[in-house]
mmCIF file of C-alpha atoms in Angstrom:
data_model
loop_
_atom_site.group_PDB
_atom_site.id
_atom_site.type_symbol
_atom_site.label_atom_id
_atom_site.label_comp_id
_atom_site.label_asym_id
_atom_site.label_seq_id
_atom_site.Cartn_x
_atom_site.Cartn_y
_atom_site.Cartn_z
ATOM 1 C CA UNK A 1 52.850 15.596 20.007
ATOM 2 C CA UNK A 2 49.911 15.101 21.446
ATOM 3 C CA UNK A 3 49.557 12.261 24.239
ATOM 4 C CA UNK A 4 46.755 10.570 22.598
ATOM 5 C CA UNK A 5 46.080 10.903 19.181
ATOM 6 C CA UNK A 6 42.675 9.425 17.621
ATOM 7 C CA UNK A 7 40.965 10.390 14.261
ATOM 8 C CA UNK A 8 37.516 11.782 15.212
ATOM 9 C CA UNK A 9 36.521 10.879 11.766
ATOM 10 C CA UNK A 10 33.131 11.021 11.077
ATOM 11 C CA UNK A 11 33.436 7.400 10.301
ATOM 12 C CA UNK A 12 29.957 6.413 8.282
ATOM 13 C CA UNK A 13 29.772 2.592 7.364
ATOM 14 C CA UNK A 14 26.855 0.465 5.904
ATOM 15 C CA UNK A 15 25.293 -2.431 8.480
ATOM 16 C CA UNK A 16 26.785 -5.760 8.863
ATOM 17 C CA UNK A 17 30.650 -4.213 7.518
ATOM 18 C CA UNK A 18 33.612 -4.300 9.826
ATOM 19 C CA UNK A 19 34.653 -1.436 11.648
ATOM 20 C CA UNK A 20 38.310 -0.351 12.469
ATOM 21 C CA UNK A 21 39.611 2.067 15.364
ATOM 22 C CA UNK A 22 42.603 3.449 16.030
ATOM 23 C CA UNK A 23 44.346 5.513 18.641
ATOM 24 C CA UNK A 24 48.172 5.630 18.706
ATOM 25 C CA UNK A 25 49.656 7.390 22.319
ATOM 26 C CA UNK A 26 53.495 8.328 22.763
ATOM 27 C CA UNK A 27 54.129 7.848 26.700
ATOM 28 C CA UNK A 28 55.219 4.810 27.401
ATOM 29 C CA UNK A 29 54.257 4.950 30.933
ATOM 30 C CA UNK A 30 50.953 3.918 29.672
ATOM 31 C CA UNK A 31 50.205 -0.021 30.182
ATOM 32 C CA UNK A 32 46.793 0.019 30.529
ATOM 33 C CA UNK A 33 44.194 0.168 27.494
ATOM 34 C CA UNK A 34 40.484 0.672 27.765
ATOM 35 C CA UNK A 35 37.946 1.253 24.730
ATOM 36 C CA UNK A 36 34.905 3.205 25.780
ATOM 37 C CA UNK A 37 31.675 3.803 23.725
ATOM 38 C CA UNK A 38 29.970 7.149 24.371
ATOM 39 C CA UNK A 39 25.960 7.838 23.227
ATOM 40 C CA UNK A 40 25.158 11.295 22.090
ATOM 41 C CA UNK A 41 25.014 13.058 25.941
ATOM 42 C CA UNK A 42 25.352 10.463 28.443
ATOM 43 C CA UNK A 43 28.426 9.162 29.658
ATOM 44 C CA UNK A 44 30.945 6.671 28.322
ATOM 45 C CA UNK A 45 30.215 2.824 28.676
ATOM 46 C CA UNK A 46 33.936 0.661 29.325
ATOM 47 C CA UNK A 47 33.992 -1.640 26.112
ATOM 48 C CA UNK A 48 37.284 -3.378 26.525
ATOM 49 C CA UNK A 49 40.164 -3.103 29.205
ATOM 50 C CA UNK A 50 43.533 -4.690 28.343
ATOM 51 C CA UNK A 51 46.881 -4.252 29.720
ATOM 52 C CA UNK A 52 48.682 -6.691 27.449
ATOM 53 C CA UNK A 53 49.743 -6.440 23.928
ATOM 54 C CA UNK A 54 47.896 -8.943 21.805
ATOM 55 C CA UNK A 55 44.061 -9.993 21.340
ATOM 56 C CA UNK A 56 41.014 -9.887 23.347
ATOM 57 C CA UNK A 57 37.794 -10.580 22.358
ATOM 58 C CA UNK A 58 34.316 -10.067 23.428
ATOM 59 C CA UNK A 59 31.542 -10.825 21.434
ATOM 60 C CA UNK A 60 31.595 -9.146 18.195
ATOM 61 C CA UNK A 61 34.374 -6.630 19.294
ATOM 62 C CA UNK A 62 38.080 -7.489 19.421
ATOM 63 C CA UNK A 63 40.817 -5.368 21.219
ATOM 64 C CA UNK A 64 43.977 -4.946 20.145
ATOM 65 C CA UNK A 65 47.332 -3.339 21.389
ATOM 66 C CA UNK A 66 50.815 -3.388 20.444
ATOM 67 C CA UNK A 67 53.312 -2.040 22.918
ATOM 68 C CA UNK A 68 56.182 -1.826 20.402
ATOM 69 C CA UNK A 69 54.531 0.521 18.140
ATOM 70 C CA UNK A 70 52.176 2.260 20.954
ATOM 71 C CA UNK A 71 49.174 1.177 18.531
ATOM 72 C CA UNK A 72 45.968 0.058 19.609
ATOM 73 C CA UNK A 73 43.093 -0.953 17.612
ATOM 74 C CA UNK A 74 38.940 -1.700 18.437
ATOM 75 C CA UNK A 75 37.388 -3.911 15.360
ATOM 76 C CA UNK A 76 33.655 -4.393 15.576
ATOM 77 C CA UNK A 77 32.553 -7.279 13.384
ATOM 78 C CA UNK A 78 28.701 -7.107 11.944
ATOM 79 C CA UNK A 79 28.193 -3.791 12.679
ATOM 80 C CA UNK A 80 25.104 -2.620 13.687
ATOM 81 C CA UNK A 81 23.084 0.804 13.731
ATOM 82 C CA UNK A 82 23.096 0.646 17.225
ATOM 83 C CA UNK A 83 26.796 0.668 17.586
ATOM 84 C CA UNK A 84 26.938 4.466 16.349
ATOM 85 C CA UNK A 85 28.277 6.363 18.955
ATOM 86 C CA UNK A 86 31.274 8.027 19.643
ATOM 87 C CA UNK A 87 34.475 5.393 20.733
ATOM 88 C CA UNK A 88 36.815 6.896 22.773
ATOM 89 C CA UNK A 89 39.738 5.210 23.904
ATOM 90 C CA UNK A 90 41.926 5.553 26.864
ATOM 91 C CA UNK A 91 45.342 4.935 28.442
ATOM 92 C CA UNK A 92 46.238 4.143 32.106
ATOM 93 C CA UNK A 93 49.744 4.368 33.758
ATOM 94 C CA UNK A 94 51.820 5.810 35.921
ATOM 95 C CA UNK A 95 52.118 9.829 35.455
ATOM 96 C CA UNK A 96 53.991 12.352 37.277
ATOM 97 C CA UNK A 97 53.656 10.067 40.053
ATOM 98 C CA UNK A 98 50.104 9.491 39.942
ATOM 99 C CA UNK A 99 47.657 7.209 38.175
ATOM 100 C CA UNK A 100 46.298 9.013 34.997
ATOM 101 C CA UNK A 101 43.842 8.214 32.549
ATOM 102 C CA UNK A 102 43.888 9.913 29.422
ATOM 103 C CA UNK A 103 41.275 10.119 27.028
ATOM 104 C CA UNK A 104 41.847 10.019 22.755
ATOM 105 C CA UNK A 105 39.473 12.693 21.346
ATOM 106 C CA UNK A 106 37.079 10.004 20.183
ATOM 107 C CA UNK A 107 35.855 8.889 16.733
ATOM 108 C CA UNK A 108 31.976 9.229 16.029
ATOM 109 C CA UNK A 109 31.186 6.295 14.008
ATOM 110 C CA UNK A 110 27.653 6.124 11.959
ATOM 111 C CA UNK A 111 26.370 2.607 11.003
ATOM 112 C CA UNK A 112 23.684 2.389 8.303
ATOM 113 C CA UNK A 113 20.977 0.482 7.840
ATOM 114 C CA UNK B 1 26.690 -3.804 39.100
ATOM 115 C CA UNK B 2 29.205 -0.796 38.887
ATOM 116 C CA UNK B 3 26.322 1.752 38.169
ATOM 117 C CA UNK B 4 26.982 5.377 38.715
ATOM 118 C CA UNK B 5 24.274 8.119 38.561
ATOM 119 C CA UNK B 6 24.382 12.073 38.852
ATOM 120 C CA UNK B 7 21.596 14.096 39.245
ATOM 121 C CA UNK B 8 21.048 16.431 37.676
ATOM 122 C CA UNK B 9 21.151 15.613 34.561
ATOM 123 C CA UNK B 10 20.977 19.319 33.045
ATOM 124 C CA UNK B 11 21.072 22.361 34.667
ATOM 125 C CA UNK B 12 20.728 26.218 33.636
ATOM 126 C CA UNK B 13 21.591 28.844 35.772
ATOM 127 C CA UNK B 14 22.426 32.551 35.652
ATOM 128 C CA UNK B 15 26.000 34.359 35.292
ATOM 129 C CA UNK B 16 27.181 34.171 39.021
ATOM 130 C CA UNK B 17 25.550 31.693 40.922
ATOM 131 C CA UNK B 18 26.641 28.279 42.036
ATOM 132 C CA UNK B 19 25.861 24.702 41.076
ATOM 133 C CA UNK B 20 26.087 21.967 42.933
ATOM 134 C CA UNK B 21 26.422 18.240 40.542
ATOM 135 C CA UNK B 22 25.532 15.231 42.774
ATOM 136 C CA UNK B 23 27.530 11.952 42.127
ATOM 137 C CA UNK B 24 26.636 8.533 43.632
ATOM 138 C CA UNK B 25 27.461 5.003 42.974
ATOM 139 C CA UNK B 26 24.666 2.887 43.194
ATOM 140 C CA UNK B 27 25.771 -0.765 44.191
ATOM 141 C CA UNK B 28 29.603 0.143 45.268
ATOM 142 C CA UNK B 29 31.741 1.560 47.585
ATOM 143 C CA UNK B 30 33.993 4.255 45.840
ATOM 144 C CA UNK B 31 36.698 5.213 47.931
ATOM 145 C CA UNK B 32 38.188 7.477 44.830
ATOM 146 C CA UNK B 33 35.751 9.446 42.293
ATOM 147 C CA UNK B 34 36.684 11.590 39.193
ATOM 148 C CA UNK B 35 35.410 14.594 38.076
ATOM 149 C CA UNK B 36 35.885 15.135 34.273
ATOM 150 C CA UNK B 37 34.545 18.025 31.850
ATOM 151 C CA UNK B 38 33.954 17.768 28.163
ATOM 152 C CA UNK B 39 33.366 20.471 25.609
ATOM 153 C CA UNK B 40 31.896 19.772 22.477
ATOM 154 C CA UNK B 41 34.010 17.541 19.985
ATOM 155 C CA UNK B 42 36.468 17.137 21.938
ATOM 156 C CA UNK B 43 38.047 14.464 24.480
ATOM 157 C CA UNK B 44 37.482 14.551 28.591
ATOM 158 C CA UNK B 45 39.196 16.572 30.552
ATOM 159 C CA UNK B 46 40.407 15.152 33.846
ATOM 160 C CA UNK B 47 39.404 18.014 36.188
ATOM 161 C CA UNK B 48 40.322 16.214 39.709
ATOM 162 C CA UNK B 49 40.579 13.420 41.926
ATOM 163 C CA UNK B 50 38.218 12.554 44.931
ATOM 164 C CA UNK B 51 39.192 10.465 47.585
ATOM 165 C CA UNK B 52 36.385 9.883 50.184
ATOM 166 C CA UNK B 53 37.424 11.656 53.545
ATOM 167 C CA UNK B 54 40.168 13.903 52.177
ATOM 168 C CA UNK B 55 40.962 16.814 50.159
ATOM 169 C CA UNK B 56 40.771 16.661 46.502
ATOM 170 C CA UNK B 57 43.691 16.605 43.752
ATOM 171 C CA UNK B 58 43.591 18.777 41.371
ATOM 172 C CA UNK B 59 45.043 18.846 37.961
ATOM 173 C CA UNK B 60 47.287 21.899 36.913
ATOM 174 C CA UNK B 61 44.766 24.805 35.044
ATOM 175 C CA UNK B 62 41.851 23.845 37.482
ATOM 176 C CA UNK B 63 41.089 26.498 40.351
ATOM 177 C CA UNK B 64 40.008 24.690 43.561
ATOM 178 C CA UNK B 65 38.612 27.409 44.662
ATOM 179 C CA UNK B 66 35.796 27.931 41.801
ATOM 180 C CA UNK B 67 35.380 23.648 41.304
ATOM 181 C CA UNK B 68 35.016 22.478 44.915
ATOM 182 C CA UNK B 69 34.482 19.370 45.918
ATOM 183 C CA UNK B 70 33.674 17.219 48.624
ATOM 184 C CA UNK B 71 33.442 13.340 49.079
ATOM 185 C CA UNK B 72 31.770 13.192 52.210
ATOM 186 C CA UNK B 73 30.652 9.351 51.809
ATOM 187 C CA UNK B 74 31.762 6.608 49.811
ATOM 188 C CA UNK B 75 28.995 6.131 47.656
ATOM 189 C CA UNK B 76 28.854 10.203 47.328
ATOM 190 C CA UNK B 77 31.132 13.023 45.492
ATOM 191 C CA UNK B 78 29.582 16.583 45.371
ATOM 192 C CA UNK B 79 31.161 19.218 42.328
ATOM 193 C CA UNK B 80 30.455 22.511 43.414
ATOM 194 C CA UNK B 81 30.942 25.073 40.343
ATOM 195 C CA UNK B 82 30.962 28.432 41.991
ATOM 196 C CA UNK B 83 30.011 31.865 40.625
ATOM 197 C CA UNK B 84 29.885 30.414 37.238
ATOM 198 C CA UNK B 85 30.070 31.863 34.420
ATOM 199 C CA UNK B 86 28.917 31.699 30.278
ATOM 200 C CA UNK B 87 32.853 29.593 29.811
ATOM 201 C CA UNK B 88 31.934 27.483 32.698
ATOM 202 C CA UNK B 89 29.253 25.801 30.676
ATOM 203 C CA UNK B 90 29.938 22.199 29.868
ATOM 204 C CA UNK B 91 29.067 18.643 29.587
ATOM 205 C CA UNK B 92 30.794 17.548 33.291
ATOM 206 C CA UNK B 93 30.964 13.774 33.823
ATOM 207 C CA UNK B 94 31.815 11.843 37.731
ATOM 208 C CA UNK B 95 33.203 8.496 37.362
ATOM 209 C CA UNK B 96 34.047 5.775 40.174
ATOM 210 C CA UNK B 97 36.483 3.001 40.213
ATOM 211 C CA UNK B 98 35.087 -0.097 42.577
ATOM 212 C CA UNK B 99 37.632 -1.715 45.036
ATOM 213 C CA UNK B 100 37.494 -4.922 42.801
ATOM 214 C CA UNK B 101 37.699 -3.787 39.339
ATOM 215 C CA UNK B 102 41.499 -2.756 37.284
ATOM 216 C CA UNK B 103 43.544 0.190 38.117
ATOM 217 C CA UNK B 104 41.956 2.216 35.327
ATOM 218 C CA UNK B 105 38.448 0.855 34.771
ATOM 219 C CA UNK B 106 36.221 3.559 35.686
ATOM 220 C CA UNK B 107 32.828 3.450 35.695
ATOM 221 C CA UNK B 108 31.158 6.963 34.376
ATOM 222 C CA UNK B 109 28.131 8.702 35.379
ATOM 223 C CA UNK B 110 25.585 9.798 32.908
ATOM 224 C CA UNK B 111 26.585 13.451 32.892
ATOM 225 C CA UNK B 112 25.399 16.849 33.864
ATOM 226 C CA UNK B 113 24.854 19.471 30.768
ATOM 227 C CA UNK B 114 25.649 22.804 32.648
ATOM 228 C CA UNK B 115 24.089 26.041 30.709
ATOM 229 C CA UNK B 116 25.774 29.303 32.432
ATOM 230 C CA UNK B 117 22.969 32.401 30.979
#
């Protein structure tokens, strides 16, 4: 099993829908969350950082992690056509000794207009 | 604030010769930079771990001696591929964490699109 496991989709919605991501991980060294959004060739942009399960929100996105079933979730209300990108998300902890961050595979997500 | 840049942005070079990726952080003081590489469709790949004034970690499957890479400053890591070849060819991104941010939040460069001919 894979350490981070993330649909890469495609995911293709219309404009103004709300837009679900999903990672699960199986370490449980990991207590440290981060959402990153990715543009066709450049480099990811840091979304969300948590470290808690529960809610955080920013704007129209709303992070979401849950410890006890290693689950975390990025909903984007109102989408937009300029949130298609790829999301990658990402886990921080304690590995081997040394801080790791380990990246899902990423989900490219299409909104229409 | 916590902008990154590498330069260059794309590169193309023949079988066998070396490239050298510039990484800088803009409006922060790095002590610790990450190298990462990222082929097509699929996740990054944590390559190694730069600590300004010392030797870099590497992760296991990465040869130090063909990646090299120095961290001379702390507002500059340097990725060295050497005699690189057609499998070398990549989409290599540098990130930086800043002294006041999380343990994990990393701030990424824009990327360097490596082309081995």
């Amino acid at each position: 099993q894979k350490e981070v496991e993330q649909d890469p989709g495609p995911l293709s919605v219309p404009e103004g829908a709300i837009v679900s991501l999903n990672c699960t991980y199986s370490n449980s060294a990991f207590q440290y969350f981060m959402w990153y959004r990715q543009y066709s060739r450049k480099g990811p942009e840091l979304l969300m950082y948590t470290y808690s399960s529960g809610n955080k929100e920013d704007g129209r996105f709303t992070a979401q992690v849950d410890k006890s079933s290693k689950y975390i979730s990025l909903f984007i209300r109102d989408s937009q056509p300029s949130d298609s990108a790829t999301y990658l998300c990402a886990m921080g902890g304690i590995i081997g000794g040394s801080e790791k961050l380990v990246f899902g595979k990423g989900t490219k997500l299409t909104v229409n207009p | 604030g916590a902008v990154v840049s590498q330069h260059p942005s794309w590169v193309i070079c023949k079988s066998g010769t070396s490239v050298k990726i510039e990484c800088r952080s803009l409006d922060f003081q790095a002590t610790t930079m990450f190298w990462y590489r990222q082929f097509p469709k699929q996740s990054l790949m944590l390559m190694a771990t730069s600590n300004e004034g010392s030797k870099a970690t590497y992760e296991q499957g990465v040869e130090k001696d063909k990646f090299l890479i120095n961290h001379a400053s702390l507002t500059l890591s340097t990725l060295t591929v050497t005699s690189a070849h057609p499998e070398d060819s990549s989409f290599y991104i540098c990130s930086a964490r800043t002294p006041r941010t999380g343990a994990y939040e990393q701030y990424f460069g824009p990327g360097t699109r490596l082309t081995v001919t």
